[in-house]
CSV table of C-alpha atoms in Angstrom, one decimal:
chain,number,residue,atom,x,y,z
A,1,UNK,CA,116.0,108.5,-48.8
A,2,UNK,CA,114.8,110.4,-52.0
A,3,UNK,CA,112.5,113.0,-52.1
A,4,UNK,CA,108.9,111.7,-52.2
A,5,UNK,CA,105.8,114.1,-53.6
A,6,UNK,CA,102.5,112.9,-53.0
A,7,UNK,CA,100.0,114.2,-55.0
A,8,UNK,CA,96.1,114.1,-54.6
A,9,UNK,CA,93.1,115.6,-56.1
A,10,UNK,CA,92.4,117.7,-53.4
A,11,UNK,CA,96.0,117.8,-52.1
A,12,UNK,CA,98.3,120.6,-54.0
A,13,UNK,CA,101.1,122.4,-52.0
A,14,UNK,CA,102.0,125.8,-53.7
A,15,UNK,CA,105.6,126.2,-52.0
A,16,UNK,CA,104.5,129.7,-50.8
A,17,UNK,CA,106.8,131.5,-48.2
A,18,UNK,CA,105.4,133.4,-45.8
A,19,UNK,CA,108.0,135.9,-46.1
A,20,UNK,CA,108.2,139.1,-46.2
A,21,UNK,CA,106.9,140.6,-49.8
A,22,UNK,CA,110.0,142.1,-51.6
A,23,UNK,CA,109.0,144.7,-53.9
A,24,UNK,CA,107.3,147.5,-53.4
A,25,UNK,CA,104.0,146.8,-55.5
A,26,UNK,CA,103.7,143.1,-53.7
A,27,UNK,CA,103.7,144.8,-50.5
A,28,UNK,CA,101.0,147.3,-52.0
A,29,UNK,CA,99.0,144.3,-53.3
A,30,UNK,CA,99.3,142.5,-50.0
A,31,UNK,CA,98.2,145.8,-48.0
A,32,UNK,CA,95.2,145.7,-50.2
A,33,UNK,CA,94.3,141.9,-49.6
A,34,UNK,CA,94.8,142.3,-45.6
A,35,UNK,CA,92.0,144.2,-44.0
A,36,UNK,CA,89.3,142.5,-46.4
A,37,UNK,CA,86.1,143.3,-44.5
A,38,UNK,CA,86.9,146.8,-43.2
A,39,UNK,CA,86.8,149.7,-44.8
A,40,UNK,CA,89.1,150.1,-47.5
A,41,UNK,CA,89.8,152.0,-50.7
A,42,UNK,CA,88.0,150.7,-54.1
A,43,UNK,CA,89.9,148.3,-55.7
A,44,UNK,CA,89.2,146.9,-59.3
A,45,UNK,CA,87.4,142.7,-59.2
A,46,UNK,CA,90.4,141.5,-60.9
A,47,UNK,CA,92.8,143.1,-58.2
A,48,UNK,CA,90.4,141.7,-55.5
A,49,UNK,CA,90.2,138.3,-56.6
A,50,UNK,CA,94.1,138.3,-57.1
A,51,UNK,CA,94.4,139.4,-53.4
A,52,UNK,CA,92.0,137.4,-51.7
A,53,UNK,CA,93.5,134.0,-54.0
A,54,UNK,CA,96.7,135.0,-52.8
A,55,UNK,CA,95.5,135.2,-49.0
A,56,UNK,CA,94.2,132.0,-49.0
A,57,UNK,CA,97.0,130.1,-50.6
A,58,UNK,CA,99.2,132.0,-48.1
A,59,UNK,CA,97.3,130.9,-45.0
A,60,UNK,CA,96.4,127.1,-46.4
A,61,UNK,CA,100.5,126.9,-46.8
A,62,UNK,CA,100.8,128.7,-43.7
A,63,UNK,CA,98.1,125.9,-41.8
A,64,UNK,CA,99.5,122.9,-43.5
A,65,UNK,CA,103.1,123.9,-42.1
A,66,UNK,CA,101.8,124.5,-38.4
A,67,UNK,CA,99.0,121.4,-38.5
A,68,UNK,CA,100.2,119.2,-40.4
A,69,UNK,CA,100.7,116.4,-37.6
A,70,UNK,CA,97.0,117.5,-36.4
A,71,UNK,CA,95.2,116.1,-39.3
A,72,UNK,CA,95.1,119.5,-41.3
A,73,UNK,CA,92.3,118.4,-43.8
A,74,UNK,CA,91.8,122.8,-45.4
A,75,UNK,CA,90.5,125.7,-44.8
A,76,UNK,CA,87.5,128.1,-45.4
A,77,UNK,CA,87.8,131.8,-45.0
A,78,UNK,CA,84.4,133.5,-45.1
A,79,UNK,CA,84.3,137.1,-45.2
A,80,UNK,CA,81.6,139.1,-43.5
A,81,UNK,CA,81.1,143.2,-42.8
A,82,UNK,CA,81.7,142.9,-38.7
A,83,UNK,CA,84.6,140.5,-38.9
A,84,UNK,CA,86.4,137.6,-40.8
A,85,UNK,CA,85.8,134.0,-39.7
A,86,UNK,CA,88.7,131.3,-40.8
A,87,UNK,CA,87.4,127.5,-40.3
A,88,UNK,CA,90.1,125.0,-40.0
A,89,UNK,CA,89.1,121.7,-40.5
A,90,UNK,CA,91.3,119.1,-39.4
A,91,UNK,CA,90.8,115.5,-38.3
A,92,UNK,CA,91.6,116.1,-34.5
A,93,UNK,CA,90.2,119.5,-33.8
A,94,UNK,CA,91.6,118.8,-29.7
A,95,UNK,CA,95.2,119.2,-30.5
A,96,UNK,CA,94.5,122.4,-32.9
A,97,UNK,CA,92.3,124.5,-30.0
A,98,UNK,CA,95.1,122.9,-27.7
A,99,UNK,CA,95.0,123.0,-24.0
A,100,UNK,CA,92.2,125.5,-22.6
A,101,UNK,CA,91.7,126.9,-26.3
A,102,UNK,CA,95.6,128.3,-26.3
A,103,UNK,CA,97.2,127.4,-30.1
A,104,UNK,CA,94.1,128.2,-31.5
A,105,UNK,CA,94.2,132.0,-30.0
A,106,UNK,CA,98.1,132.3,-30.6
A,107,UNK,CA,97.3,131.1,-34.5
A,108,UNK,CA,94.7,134.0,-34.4
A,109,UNK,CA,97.6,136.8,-33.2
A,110,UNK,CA,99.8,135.5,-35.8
A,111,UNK,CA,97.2,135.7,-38.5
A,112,UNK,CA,96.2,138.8,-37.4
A,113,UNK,CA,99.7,140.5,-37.1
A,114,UNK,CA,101.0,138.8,-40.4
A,115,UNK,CA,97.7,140.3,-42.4
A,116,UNK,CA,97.7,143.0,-40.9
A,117,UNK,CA,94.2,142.6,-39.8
A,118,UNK,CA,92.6,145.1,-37.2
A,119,UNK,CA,91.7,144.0,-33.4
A,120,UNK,CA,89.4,141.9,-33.3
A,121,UNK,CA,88.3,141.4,-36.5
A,122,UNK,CA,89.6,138.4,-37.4
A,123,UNK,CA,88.3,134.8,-35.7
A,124,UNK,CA,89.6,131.5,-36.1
A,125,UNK,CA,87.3,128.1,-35.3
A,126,UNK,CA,88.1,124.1,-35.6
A,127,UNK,CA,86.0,122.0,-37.7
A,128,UNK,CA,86.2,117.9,-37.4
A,129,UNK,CA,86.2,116.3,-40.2
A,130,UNK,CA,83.1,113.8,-40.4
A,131,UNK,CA,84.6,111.0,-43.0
A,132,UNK,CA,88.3,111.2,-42.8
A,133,UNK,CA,88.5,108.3,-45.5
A,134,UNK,CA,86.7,110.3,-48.3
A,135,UNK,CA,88.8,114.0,-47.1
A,136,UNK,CA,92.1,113.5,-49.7
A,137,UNK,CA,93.7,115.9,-47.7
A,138,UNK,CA,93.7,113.9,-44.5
A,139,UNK,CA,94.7,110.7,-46.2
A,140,UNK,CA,97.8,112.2,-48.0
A,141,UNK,CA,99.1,113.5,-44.6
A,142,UNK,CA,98.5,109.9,-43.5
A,143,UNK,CA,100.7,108.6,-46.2
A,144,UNK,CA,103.0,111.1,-45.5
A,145,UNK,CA,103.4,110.4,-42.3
A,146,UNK,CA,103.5,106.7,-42.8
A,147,UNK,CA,106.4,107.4,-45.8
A,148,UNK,CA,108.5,109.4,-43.0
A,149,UNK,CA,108.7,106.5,-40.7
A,150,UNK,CA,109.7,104.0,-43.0
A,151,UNK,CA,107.4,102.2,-44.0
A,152,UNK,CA,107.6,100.8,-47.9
A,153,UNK,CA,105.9,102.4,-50.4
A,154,UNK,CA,103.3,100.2,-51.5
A,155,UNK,CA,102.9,98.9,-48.0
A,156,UNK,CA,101.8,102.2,-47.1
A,157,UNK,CA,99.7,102.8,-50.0
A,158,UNK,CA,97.7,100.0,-50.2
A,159,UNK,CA,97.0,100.5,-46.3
A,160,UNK,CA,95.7,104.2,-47.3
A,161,UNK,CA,93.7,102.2,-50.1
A,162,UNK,CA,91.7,99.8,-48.1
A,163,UNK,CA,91.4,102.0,-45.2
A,164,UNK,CA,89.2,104.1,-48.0
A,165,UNK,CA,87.8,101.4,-49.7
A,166,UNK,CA,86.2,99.9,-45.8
A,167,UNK,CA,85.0,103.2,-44.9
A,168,UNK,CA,82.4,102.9,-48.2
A,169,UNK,CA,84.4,104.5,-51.2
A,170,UNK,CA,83.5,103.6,-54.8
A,171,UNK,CA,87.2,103.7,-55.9
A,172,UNK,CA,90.6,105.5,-55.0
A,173,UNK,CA,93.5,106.2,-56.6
A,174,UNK,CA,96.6,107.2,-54.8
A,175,UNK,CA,99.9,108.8,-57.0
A,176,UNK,CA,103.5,108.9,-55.4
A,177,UNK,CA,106.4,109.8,-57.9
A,178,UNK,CA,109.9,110.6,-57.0
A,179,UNK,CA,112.4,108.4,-56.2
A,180,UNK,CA,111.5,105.4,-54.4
A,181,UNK,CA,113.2,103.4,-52.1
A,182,UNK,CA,116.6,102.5,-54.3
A,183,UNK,CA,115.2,102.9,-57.7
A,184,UNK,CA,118.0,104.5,-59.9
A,185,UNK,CA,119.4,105.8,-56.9
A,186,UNK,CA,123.1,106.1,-56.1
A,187,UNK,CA,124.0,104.7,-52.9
């Protein structure tokens, strides 16, 4: 099969790696963007913005990777003086706390150790989505997953379409592009 990108309103993947920053001011920039609600030195707005932009796009790719087969539907980060709250919504909040609340407090450690963010301060909660028709987020992992085991393209889509359209939806419009089934392509 071809590559497929799905695109969405609401859906846009950045291709960010959670890697290791390379030079030495992206490691400076990121050291600035980590501990966000503790004390730090004075930055500049610009610089701030830049950082905390960066930190979100970083942990949404970072999320969508790890919960993406849990109905990963975004992520809110608010930022307040005692600590900093991270709300994942998804569409099945069960398998994201996991048994007896476990993933949810190993994807705090990681966020925590990868930001570099002190003890404590940083708290991670699951949000269900109410309408999972009208969250584009949801639905494009739906036709992702639906795309990944085989189904045809328009079969796929127009399920996606009416399982929108039922759930009250004024109109919809779904974009795949890539190379479909054999179109073009060399066997």
């Amino acid at each position: 099969r071809g590559s497929v990108a799905i695109l969405a309103q609401a859906c846009c993947s950045s291709h960010l790696a959670l890697a290791e920053p390379r030079s030495a001011r992206a490691r400076r920039d990121l050291s600035e963007l980590a501990p966000m609600a503790a004390g730090q030195a004075q930055i500049s707005k610009k610089r701030k913005f830049v950082a905390d932009g960066v930190f979100y796009a970083e942990l949404n790719e970072f999320l969508m990777r790890t919960l993406s087969e849990d109905g990963y539907a975004g992520v809110e980060v608010r930022v307040t003086p005692i600590r900093t709250e991270i709300i994942i919504r998804a569409t099945r909040t069960r398998e994201v706390l996991g048994e007896k609340g476990r993933r949810i407090r190993e994807l705090t450690a990681v966020v925590q150790k990868r930001y570099g963010f002190p003890e404590n301060s940083v708290e991670l909660f699951a949000e269900r989505v109410e309408n999972r028709a009208s969250c584009a987020m949801a639905q494009c992992e739906s036709l992702r997953y639906k795309l990944l085991g085989g189904l045809a393209a328009r079969r796929a889509c127009y399920g996606v379409i009416r399982f929108i359209m039922e759930n009250g939806a004024k109109g919809v419009e779904v974009i795949i592009s890539g190379k479909l089934r054999a179109q073009r392509a060399k066997a």
